[in-house]
mmCIF file of C-alpha atoms in Angstrom:
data_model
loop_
_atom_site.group_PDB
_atom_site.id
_atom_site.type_symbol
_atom_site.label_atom_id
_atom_site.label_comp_id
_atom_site.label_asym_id
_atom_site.label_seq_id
_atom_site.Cartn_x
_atom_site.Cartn_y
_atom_site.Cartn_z
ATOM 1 C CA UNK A 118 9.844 -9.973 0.500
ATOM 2 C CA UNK A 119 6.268 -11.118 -1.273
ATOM 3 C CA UNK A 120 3.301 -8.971 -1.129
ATOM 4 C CA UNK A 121 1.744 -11.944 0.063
ATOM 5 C CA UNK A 122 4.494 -11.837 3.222
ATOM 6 C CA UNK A 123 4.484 -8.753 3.617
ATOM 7 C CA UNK A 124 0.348 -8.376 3.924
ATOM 8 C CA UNK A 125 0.450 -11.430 6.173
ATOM 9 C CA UNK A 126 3.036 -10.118 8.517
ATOM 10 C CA UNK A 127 1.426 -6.749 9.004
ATOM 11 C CA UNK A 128 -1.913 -5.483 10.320
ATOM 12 C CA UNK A 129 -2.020 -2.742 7.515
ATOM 13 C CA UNK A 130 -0.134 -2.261 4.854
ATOM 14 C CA UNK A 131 -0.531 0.634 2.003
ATOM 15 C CA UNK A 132 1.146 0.328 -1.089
ATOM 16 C CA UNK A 133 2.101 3.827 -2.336
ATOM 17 C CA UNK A 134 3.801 6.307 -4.478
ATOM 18 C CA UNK A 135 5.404 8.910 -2.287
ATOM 19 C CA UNK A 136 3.469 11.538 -4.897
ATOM 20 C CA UNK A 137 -0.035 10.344 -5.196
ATOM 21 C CA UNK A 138 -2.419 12.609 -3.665
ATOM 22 C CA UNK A 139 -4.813 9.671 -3.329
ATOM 23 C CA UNK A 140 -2.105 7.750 -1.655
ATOM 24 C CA UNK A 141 -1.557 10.001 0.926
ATOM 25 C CA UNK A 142 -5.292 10.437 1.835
ATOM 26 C CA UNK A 143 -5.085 6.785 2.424
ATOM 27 C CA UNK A 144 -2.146 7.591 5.133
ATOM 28 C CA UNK A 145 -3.581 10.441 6.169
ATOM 29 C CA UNK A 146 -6.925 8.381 7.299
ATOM 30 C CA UNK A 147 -4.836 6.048 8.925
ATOM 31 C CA UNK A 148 -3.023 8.374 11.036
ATOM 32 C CA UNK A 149 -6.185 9.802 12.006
ATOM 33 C CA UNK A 150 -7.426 7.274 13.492
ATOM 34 C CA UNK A 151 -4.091 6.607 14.783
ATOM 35 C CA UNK A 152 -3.887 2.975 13.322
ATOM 36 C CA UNK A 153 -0.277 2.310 12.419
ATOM 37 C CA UNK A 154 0.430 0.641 9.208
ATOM 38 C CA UNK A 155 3.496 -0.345 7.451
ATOM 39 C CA UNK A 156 3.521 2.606 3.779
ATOM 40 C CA UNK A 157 5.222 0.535 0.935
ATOM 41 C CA UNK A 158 6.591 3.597 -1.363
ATOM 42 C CA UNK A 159 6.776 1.972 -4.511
ATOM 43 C CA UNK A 160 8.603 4.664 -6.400
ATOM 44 C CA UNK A 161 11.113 4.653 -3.745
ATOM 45 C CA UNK A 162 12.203 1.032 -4.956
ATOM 46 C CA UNK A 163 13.790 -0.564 -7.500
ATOM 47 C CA UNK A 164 11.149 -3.277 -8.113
ATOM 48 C CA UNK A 165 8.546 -0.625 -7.790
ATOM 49 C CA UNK A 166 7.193 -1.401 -11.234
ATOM 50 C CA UNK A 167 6.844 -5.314 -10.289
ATOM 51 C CA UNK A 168 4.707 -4.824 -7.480
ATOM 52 C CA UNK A 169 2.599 -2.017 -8.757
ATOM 53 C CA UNK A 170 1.839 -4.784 -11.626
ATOM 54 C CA UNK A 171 1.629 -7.519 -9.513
ATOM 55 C CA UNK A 172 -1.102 -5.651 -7.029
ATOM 56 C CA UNK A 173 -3.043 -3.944 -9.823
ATOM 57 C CA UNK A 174 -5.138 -4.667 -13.367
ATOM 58 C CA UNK A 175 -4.602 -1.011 -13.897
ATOM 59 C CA UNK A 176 -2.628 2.005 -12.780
ATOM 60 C CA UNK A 177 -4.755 3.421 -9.439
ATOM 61 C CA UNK A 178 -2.896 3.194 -6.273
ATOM 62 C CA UNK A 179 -3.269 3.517 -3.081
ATOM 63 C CA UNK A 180 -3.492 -0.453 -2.425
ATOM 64 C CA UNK A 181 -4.414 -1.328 1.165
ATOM 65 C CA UNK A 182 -4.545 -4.351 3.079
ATOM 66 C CA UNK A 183 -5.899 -4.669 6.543
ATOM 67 C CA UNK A 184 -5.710 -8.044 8.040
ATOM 68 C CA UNK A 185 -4.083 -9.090 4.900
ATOM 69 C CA UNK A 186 -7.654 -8.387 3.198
ATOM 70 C CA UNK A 187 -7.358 -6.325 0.152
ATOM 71 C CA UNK A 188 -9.682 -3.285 1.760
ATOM 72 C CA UNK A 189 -8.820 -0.310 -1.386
ATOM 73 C CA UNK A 190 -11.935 0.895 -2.936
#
């Protein structure tokens, strides 16, 4: 499934690394404010390494889309 599928299909989505600190602040905000969102784990998959370089110009995650809107800062 495309990122652009997958952003479309979904209210939220958060591209992530199971590891990142930042990453799991992202979550963490979400489920705060009890939004659910669909967590993409990118080093849980095997083309990880595509999307991360199809999503980003460099290496930060967390990558969020709300309303299939890019919203990461």
């Amino acid at each position: 499934e495309s990122i652009q599928q997958t952003t479309q299909a979904e209210d939220v989505v958060i591209y992530s690394k199971s590891w990142c600190p930042y990453c799991a602040k992202t979550k963490a905000l979400f489920d705060d404010m009890a939004q659910p969102y669909t967590a993409i784990e990118l080093d849980q998959r095997a083309d990880g390494d595509e999307l991360q370089a199809a999503l980003l110009d460099a290496s930060a995650l967390a990558r969020s889309y709300v309303a299939a809107q890019d919203a990461s800062m």
